[in-house]
């Protein structure tokens, strides 16, 4: 039994859709005070309305995680009454072949997925230091840290970079008893994943030993654990949540 997160303050970047919205729902159900952010005002309003319709409340803020001025405003608005948990979840995964990828396409992915983590963790530090126990949870991926996928060299690099960032940050944050860990989702059915098309979804579901795509709740359950008081001796670590997708050595192994 984990200590309840009642009244803990949680900020979830990219909380307006997909995994982030699932995190918002799970933390709100656990009794936490939740704030979500994203770049689009329309998506933010729709997400807040969805949560309200489910009897859950959250605050919402428009902010691009790769822009220092947005991040400073986001933290000052959401954390002025305290911040216990920061979920760095905002991420983008456009596809582009390496041969024709522009430097701008490369930078756009690093802007959100890597720079966004750095800026948010740095801006959250003064607030997390004041918490009873501060927690940072990164949403990384199996793609990059463990696996590869054609068209995602920029994305894979960004998701592996998150872990390099995390391991050094863990040592600096440990002085203040703040932990930082990463969840590595496999293929989780979200708005963003659906945009990759039915063919992609079918192929991925077939590659998962547990024979289905993940749900946002699967990722949220791992994040709730990392956020708990009981996970306080775990830092700089990764947890793969992928239905076993990275396990098979061959298609034969999958069939068995
Ligand atoms: P999604 O459905 O496309 O949602 C992405 C969220 O991030 C949205 O709220 C989006 O809102 C926000 N966002 C994107 N760029 C942003 C920026 N620069 N600043 C602030 N917010 C931004 O994606 P998802 O599938 O839930 O993925 C969420 C995270 O999980 C990502 O880090 C992704 O790499 C990771 N992940 C997903 C899967 C999967 O199977 N779905 C697998 C492995 C890892 P706006 O567009 O309004 O900004």
Tab-separated table of N, CA and C in Angstrom, residues 102-219:
chain	number	residue	atom	x	y	z
A	102	UNK	N	16.002	17.555	-42.517
A	102	UNK	CA	16.650	18.870	-42.455
A	102	UNK	C	17.143	19.110	-41.023
A	103	UNK	N	18.076	20.057	-40.908
A	103	UNK	CA	18.574	20.410	-39.574
A	103	UNK	C	17.443	20.972	-38.720
A	104	UNK	N	16.482	21.640	-39.379
A	104	UNK	CA	15.347	22.200	-38.635
A	104	UNK	C	14.468	21.082	-38.058
A	105	UNK	N	14.268	20.023	-38.877
A	105	UNK	CA	13.459	18.893	-38.378
A	105	UNK	C	14.152	18.247	-37.178
A	106	UNK	N	15.478	18.096	-37.279
A	106	UNK	CA	16.252	17.540	-36.162
A	106	UNK	C	16.071	18.411	-34.908
A	107	UNK	N	16.280	19.729	-35.093
A	107	UNK	CA	16.227	20.653	-33.955
A	107	UNK	C	14.845	20.699	-33.310
A	108	UNK	N	13.802	20.600	-34.138
A	108	UNK	CA	12.438	20.693	-33.623
A	108	UNK	C	12.164	19.571	-32.614
A	109	UNK	N	12.680	18.378	-32.915
A	109	UNK	CA	12.475	17.239	-32.013
A	109	UNK	C	13.287	17.420	-30.725
A	110	UNK	N	14.541	17.863	-30.865
A	110	UNK	CA	15.380	18.051	-29.668
A	110	UNK	C	14.818	19.192	-28.798
A	111	UNK	N	14.243	20.214	-29.457
A	111	UNK	CA	13.674	21.384	-28.758
A	111	UNK	C	12.668	20.936	-27.696
A	112	UNK	N	11.742	20.087	-28.107
A	112	UNK	CA	10.706	19.642	-27.159
A	112	UNK	C	11.229	18.512	-26.271
A	113	UNK	N	11.833	17.503	-26.882
A	113	UNK	CA	12.084	16.263	-26.141
A	113	UNK	C	13.293	16.330	-25.205
A	114	UNK	N	14.282	17.165	-25.534
A	114	UNK	CA	15.488	17.217	-24.702
A	114	UNK	C	15.606	18.564	-23.980
A	115	UNK	N	15.647	19.634	-24.801
A	115	UNK	CA	15.734	20.974	-24.210
A	115	UNK	C	14.559	21.203	-23.235
A	116	UNK	N	13.390	20.702	-23.601
A	116	UNK	CA	12.209	20.860	-22.747
A	116	UNK	C	12.422	20.223	-21.373
A	117	UNK	N	13.047	19.057	-21.332
A	117	UNK	CA	13.326	18.393	-20.038
A	117	UNK	C	14.272	19.242	-19.211
A	118	UNK	N	15.368	19.693	-19.852
A	118	UNK	CA	16.362	20.504	-19.149
A	118	UNK	C	15.712	21.767	-18.573
A	119	UNK	N	14.968	22.497	-19.408
A	119	UNK	CA	14.399	23.771	-18.939
A	119	UNK	C	13.388	23.553	-17.806
A	120	UNK	N	12.564	22.537	-17.942
A	120	UNK	CA	11.518	22.319	-16.924
A	120	UNK	C	12.122	21.856	-15.597
A	121	UNK	N	13.077	20.935	-15.658
A	121	UNK	CA	13.687	20.449	-14.410
A	121	UNK	C	14.432	21.595	-13.733
A	122	UNK	N	15.178	22.366	-14.508
A	122	UNK	CA	15.931	23.481	-13.925
A	122	UNK	C	14.986	24.482	-13.252
A	123	UNK	N	13.886	24.840	-13.953
A	123	UNK	CA	12.961	25.839	-13.403
A	123	UNK	C	12.191	25.290	-12.198
A	124	UNK	N	12.010	23.978	-12.149
A	124	UNK	CA	11.235	23.381	-11.046
A	124	UNK	C	12.068	23.192	-9.785
A	125	UNK	N	13.389	23.192	-9.934
A	125	UNK	CA	14.270	22.849	-8.798
A	125	UNK	C	14.010	23.649	-7.523
A	126	UNK	N	13.923	24.989	-7.588
A	126	UNK	CA	13.718	25.745	-6.349
A	126	UNK	C	12.449	25.324	-5.613
A	127	UNK	N	11.429	24.926	-6.389
A	127	UNK	CA	10.153	24.534	-5.779
A	127	UNK	C	10.240	23.109	-5.226
A	128	UNK	N	10.842	22.208	-6.006
A	128	UNK	CA	10.944	20.810	-5.557
A	128	UNK	C	11.782	20.704	-4.281
A	129	UNK	N	12.748	21.591	-4.147
A	129	UNK	CA	13.596	21.614	-2.947
A	129	UNK	C	12.787	21.851	-1.674
A	130	UNK	N	11.699	22.597	-1.827
A	130	UNK	CA	10.855	22.920	-0.665
A	130	UNK	C	9.879	21.785	-0.333
A	131	UNK	N	9.750	20.828	-1.232
A	131	UNK	CA	8.764	19.749	-1.047
A	131	UNK	C	9.221	18.791	0.048
A	132	UNK	N	8.249	18.074	0.622
A	132	UNK	CA	8.596	17.047	1.626
A	132	UNK	C	9.508	16.008	0.961
A	133	UNK	N	9.113	15.581	-0.253
A	133	UNK	CA	10.000	14.761	-1.088
A	133	UNK	C	9.686	15.098	-2.552
A	134	UNK	N	10.700	15.596	-3.247
A	134	UNK	CA	10.498	16.012	-4.634
A	134	UNK	C	10.696	14.842	-5.585
A	135	UNK	N	9.901	14.852	-6.651
A	135	UNK	CA	9.978	13.769	-7.638
A	135	UNK	C	9.946	14.343	-9.045
A	136	UNK	N	10.836	13.838	-9.907
A	136	UNK	CA	10.771	14.165	-11.334
A	136	UNK	C	10.606	12.850	-12.090
A	137	UNK	N	9.655	12.828	-12.998
A	137	UNK	CA	9.421	11.617	-13.801
A	137	UNK	C	9.445	12.004	-15.283
A	138	UNK	N	10.370	11.407	-16.018
A	138	UNK	CA	10.494	11.684	-17.446
A	138	UNK	C	9.740	10.620	-18.230
A	139	UNK	N	9.059	11.035	-19.300
A	139	UNK	CA	8.522	10.047	-20.234
A	139	UNK	C	9.534	9.923	-21.365
A	140	UNK	N	10.283	8.821	-21.373
A	140	UNK	CA	11.232	8.568	-22.455
A	140	UNK	C	10.545	7.622	-23.436
A	141	UNK	N	11.192	6.558	-23.856
A	141	UNK	CA	10.619	5.619	-24.833
A	141	UNK	C	11.538	4.401	-24.914
A	142	UNK	N	11.005	3.292	-25.448
A	142	UNK	CA	11.928	2.202	-25.790
A	142	UNK	C	12.734	2.593	-27.036
A	143	UNK	N	12.148	3.454	-27.900
A	143	UNK	CA	12.817	3.837	-29.150
A	143	UNK	C	13.973	4.783	-28.865
A	144	UNK	N	15.175	4.335	-29.113
A	144	UNK	CA	16.363	5.138	-28.814
A	144	UNK	C	17.156	4.470	-27.709
A	145	UNK	N	16.632	4.439	-26.472
A	145	UNK	CA	17.370	3.769	-25.399
A	145	UNK	C	17.543	2.266	-25.620
A	146	UNK	N	16.577	1.596	-26.276
A	146	UNK	CA	16.647	0.131	-26.411
A	146	UNK	C	16.516	-0.323	-27.866
A	147	UNK	N	15.608	0.293	-28.615
A	147	UNK	CA	15.314	-0.170	-29.972
A	147	UNK	C	15.525	0.952	-30.989
A	148	UNK	N	15.373	0.633	-32.255
A	148	UNK	CA	15.431	1.634	-33.314
A	148	UNK	C	14.226	1.483	-34.223
A	149	UNK	N	13.941	2.528	-34.998
A	149	UNK	CA	12.838	2.462	-35.960
A	149	UNK	C	13.149	3.417	-37.096
A	150	UNK	N	13.096	2.925	-38.334
A	150	UNK	CA	13.439	3.775	-39.492
A	150	UNK	C	12.557	5.019	-39.514
A	151	UNK	N	13.175	6.155	-39.702
A	151	UNK	CA	12.441	7.425	-39.729
A	151	UNK	C	12.498	8.167	-38.414
A	152	UNK	N	13.049	7.520	-37.400
A	152	UNK	CA	13.040	8.135	-36.072
A	152	UNK	C	14.457	8.307	-35.496
A	153	UNK	N	15.445	8.584	-36.366
A	153	UNK	CA	16.796	8.754	-35.813
A	153	UNK	C	16.854	9.977	-34.905
A	154	UNK	N	16.150	11.057	-35.290
A	154	UNK	CA	16.130	12.260	-34.426
A	154	UNK	C	15.381	11.984	-33.128
A	155	UNK	N	14.265	11.281	-33.253
A	155	UNK	CA	13.453	10.957	-32.069
A	155	UNK	C	14.197	9.987	-31.141
A	156	UNK	N	14.789	8.941	-31.731
A	156	UNK	CA	15.531	7.968	-30.913
A	156	UNK	C	16.677	8.632	-30.168
A	157	UNK	N	17.371	9.545	-30.877
A	157	UNK	CA	18.474	10.269	-30.228
A	157	UNK	C	17.941	11.084	-29.055
A	158	UNK	N	16.789	11.703	-29.243
A	158	UNK	CA	16.242	12.565	-28.174
A	158	UNK	C	15.819	11.740	-26.959
A	159	UNK	N	15.263	10.555	-27.205
A	159	UNK	CA	14.763	9.737	-26.088
A	159	UNK	C	15.918	9.101	-25.308
A	160	UNK	N	17.029	8.807	-26.019
A	160	UNK	CA	18.225	8.321	-25.317
A	160	UNK	C	18.886	9.479	-24.568
A	161	UNK	N	18.864	10.667	-25.167
A	161	UNK	CA	19.460	11.839	-24.511
A	161	UNK	C	18.764	12.143	-23.187
A	162	UNK	N	17.466	11.911	-23.137
A	162	UNK	CA	16.749	12.143	-21.880
A	162	UNK	C	17.383	11.326	-20.743
A	163	UNK	N	17.817	10.108	-21.069
A	163	UNK	CA	18.371	9.232	-20.015
A	163	UNK	C	19.764	9.685	-19.604
A	164	UNK	N	20.556	10.173	-20.573
A	164	UNK	CA	21.871	10.729	-20.237
A	164	UNK	C	21.723	11.934	-19.327
A	165	UNK	N	20.772	12.783	-19.672
A	165	UNK	CA	20.457	13.945	-18.836
A	165	UNK	C	20.059	13.484	-17.432
A	166	UNK	N	19.179	12.506	-17.381
A	166	UNK	CA	18.639	12.047	-16.093
A	166	UNK	C	19.731	11.531	-15.150
A	167	UNK	N	20.683	10.784	-15.707
A	167	UNK	CA	21.667	10.125	-14.820
A	167	UNK	C	22.569	11.143	-14.141
A	168	UNK	N	22.970	12.187	-14.856
A	168	UNK	CA	23.789	13.214	-14.207
A	168	UNK	C	22.931	14.093	-13.302
A	169	UNK	N	21.720	14.425	-13.767
A	169	UNK	CA	20.823	15.246	-12.943
A	169	UNK	C	20.516	14.532	-11.623
A	170	UNK	N	20.381	13.198	-11.680
A	170	UNK	CA	20.040	12.441	-10.457
A	170	UNK	C	21.065	12.700	-9.360
A	171	UNK	N	22.333	12.801	-9.761
A	171	UNK	CA	23.387	13.021	-8.762
A	171	UNK	C	23.280	14.418	-8.159
A	172	UNK	N	22.950	15.401	-8.990
A	172	UNK	CA	22.825	16.766	-8.469
A	172	UNK	C	21.563	16.923	-7.616
A	173	UNK	N	20.476	16.287	-8.028
A	173	UNK	CA	19.206	16.415	-7.306
A	173	UNK	C	19.222	15.645	-5.984
A	174	UNK	N	20.063	14.606	-5.929
A	174	UNK	CA	20.091	13.759	-4.728
A	174	UNK	C	20.470	14.554	-3.481
A	175	UNK	N	21.285	15.595	-3.668
A	175	UNK	CA	21.679	16.442	-2.516
A	175	UNK	C	20.459	17.005	-1.812
A	176	UNK	N	19.390	17.231	-2.583
A	176	UNK	CA	18.166	17.801	-2.008
A	176	UNK	C	17.084	16.738	-1.822
A	177	UNK	N	17.506	15.483	-1.855
A	177	UNK	CA	16.574	14.348	-1.697
A	177	UNK	C	15.450	14.373	-2.728
A	178	UNK	N	15.772	14.855	-3.928
A	178	UNK	CA	14.816	14.816	-5.041
A	178	UNK	C	15.229	13.646	-5.946
A	179	UNK	N	14.259	12.813	-6.314
A	179	UNK	CA	14.579	11.710	-7.223
A	179	UNK	C	14.135	12.054	-8.640
A	180	UNK	N	14.796	11.444	-9.611
A	180	UNK	CA	14.416	11.606	-11.031
A	180	UNK	C	14.542	10.246	-11.701
A	181	UNK	N	13.462	9.795	-12.306
A	181	UNK	CA	13.424	8.485	-12.953
A	181	UNK	C	12.670	8.598	-14.270
A	182	UNK	N	12.792	7.573	-15.093
A	182	UNK	CA	12.147	7.627	-16.407
A	182	UNK	C	11.303	6.382	-16.663
A	183	UNK	N	10.127	6.619	-17.219
A	183	UNK	CA	9.299	5.529	-17.728
A	183	UNK	C	9.567	5.433	-19.229
A	184	UNK	N	9.793	4.198	-19.715
A	184	UNK	CA	10.047	3.967	-21.145
A	184	UNK	C	8.855	3.218	-21.737
A	185	UNK	N	7.893	3.964	-22.291
A	185	UNK	CA	6.738	3.263	-22.870
A	185	UNK	C	7.109	2.541	-24.152
A	186	UNK	N	6.412	1.446	-24.391
A	186	UNK	CA	6.452	0.814	-25.708
A	186	UNK	C	5.435	1.532	-26.567
A	187	UNK	N	4.545	0.801	-27.211
A	187	UNK	CA	3.533	1.445	-28.052
A	187	UNK	C	2.227	1.571	-27.278
A	188	UNK	N	1.870	2.827	-27.024
A	188	UNK	CA	0.710	3.133	-26.189
A	188	UNK	C	-0.311	3.871	-27.046
A	189	UNK	N	-1.551	3.402	-27.013
A	189	UNK	CA	-2.578	3.981	-27.883
A	189	UNK	C	-2.934	5.396	-27.423
A	190	UNK	N	-2.469	6.386	-28.183
A	190	UNK	CA	-2.743	7.796	-27.880
A	190	UNK	C	-3.115	8.507	-29.188
A	191	UNK	N	-3.533	9.764	-29.048
A	191	UNK	CA	-3.859	10.569	-30.233
A	191	UNK	C	-2.656	10.598	-31.178
A	192	UNK	N	-1.460	10.830	-30.585
A	192	UNK	CA	-0.245	10.930	-31.392
A	192	UNK	C	0.048	9.625	-32.118
A	193	UNK	N	-0.141	8.490	-31.434
A	193	UNK	CA	0.166	7.193	-32.060
A	193	UNK	C	-0.837	6.884	-33.176
A	194	UNK	N	-2.099	7.237	-32.936
A	194	UNK	CA	-3.140	6.990	-33.957
A	194	UNK	C	-2.796	7.679	-35.275
A	195	UNK	N	-2.143	8.854	-35.175
A	195	UNK	CA	-1.784	9.600	-36.398
A	195	UNK	C	-0.797	8.819	-37.270
A	196	UNK	N	-0.144	7.804	-36.705
A	196	UNK	CA	0.812	7.012	-37.498
A	196	UNK	C	0.092	5.999	-38.394
A	197	UNK	N	-1.236	5.848	-38.212
A	197	UNK	CA	-2.032	5.032	-39.130
A	197	UNK	C	-2.303	3.617	-38.622
A	198	UNK	N	-3.387	3.030	-39.174
A	198	UNK	CA	-3.851	1.694	-38.751
A	198	UNK	C	-2.790	0.620	-39.003
A	199	UNK	N	-2.090	0.760	-40.137
A	199	UNK	CA	-1.088	-0.242	-40.504
A	199	UNK	C	0.002	-0.299	-39.430
A	200	UNK	N	0.470	0.881	-39.003
A	200	UNK	CA	1.493	0.945	-37.944
A	200	UNK	C	0.946	0.313	-36.656
A	201	UNK	N	-0.283	0.678	-36.288
A	201	UNK	CA	-0.857	0.167	-35.030
A	201	UNK	C	-0.972	-1.358	-35.067
A	202	UNK	N	-1.415	-1.901	-36.203
A	202	UNK	CA	-1.573	-3.361	-36.323
A	202	UNK	C	-0.222	-4.058	-36.216
A	203	UNK	N	0.781	-3.494	-36.907
A	203	UNK	CA	2.119	-4.115	-36.879
A	203	UNK	C	2.688	-4.098	-35.466
A	204	UNK	N	2.482	-2.989	-34.770
A	204	UNK	CA	3.035	-2.882	-33.415
A	204	UNK	C	2.334	-3.841	-32.454
A	205	UNK	N	1.001	-3.910	-32.556
A	205	UNK	CA	0.261	-4.819	-31.664
A	205	UNK	C	0.750	-6.251	-31.879
A	206	UNK	N	1.053	-6.607	-33.137
A	206	UNK	CA	1.515	-7.966	-33.450
A	206	UNK	C	2.917	-8.223	-32.906
A	207	UNK	N	3.668	-7.153	-32.632
A	207	UNK	CA	5.051	-7.311	-32.148
A	207	UNK	C	5.127	-7.358	-30.620
A	208	UNK	N	3.987	-7.265	-29.967
A	208	UNK	CA	3.975	-7.239	-28.498
A	208	UNK	C	3.612	-8.629	-27.970
A	209	UNK	N	4.508	-9.264	-27.197
A	209	UNK	CA	4.187	-10.601	-26.673
A	209	UNK	C	2.852	-10.647	-25.921
A	210	UNK	N	2.501	-9.582	-25.223
A	210	UNK	CA	1.212	-9.581	-24.515
A	210	UNK	C	0.040	-9.251	-25.446
A	211	UNK	N	0.347	-9.136	-26.747
A	211	UNK	CA	-0.644	-9.094	-27.831
A	211	UNK	C	-1.604	-7.925	-27.802
A	212	UNK	N	-1.204	-6.801	-27.230
A	212	UNK	CA	-2.027	-5.597	-27.345
A	212	UNK	C	-1.154	-4.365	-27.160
A	213	UNK	N	-1.642	-3.237	-27.634
A	213	UNK	CA	-0.943	-1.986	-27.384
A	213	UNK	C	-1.166	-1.595	-25.931
A	214	UNK	N	-0.251	-0.770	-25.407
A	214	UNK	CA	-0.415	-0.321	-24.033
A	214	UNK	C	-1.502	0.736	-23.928
A	215	UNK	N	-1.971	0.945	-22.690
A	215	UNK	CA	-2.937	2.023	-22.451
A	215	UNK	C	-2.234	3.124	-21.655
A	216	UNK	N	-2.830	4.306	-21.669
A	216	UNK	CA	-2.217	5.404	-20.908
A	216	UNK	C	-2.189	5.071	-19.412
A	217	UNK	N	-3.134	4.258	-18.965
A	217	UNK	CA	-3.131	3.863	-17.545
A	217	UNK	C	-1.906	3.012	-17.202
A	218	UNK	N	-1.448	2.207	-18.149
A	218	UNK	CA	-0.246	1.384	-17.898
A	218	UNK	C	0.943	2.288	-17.569
A	219	UNK	N	1.053	3.393	-18.283
A	219	UNK	CA	2.174	4.320	-18.052
A	219	UNK	C	1.940	5.087	-16.747
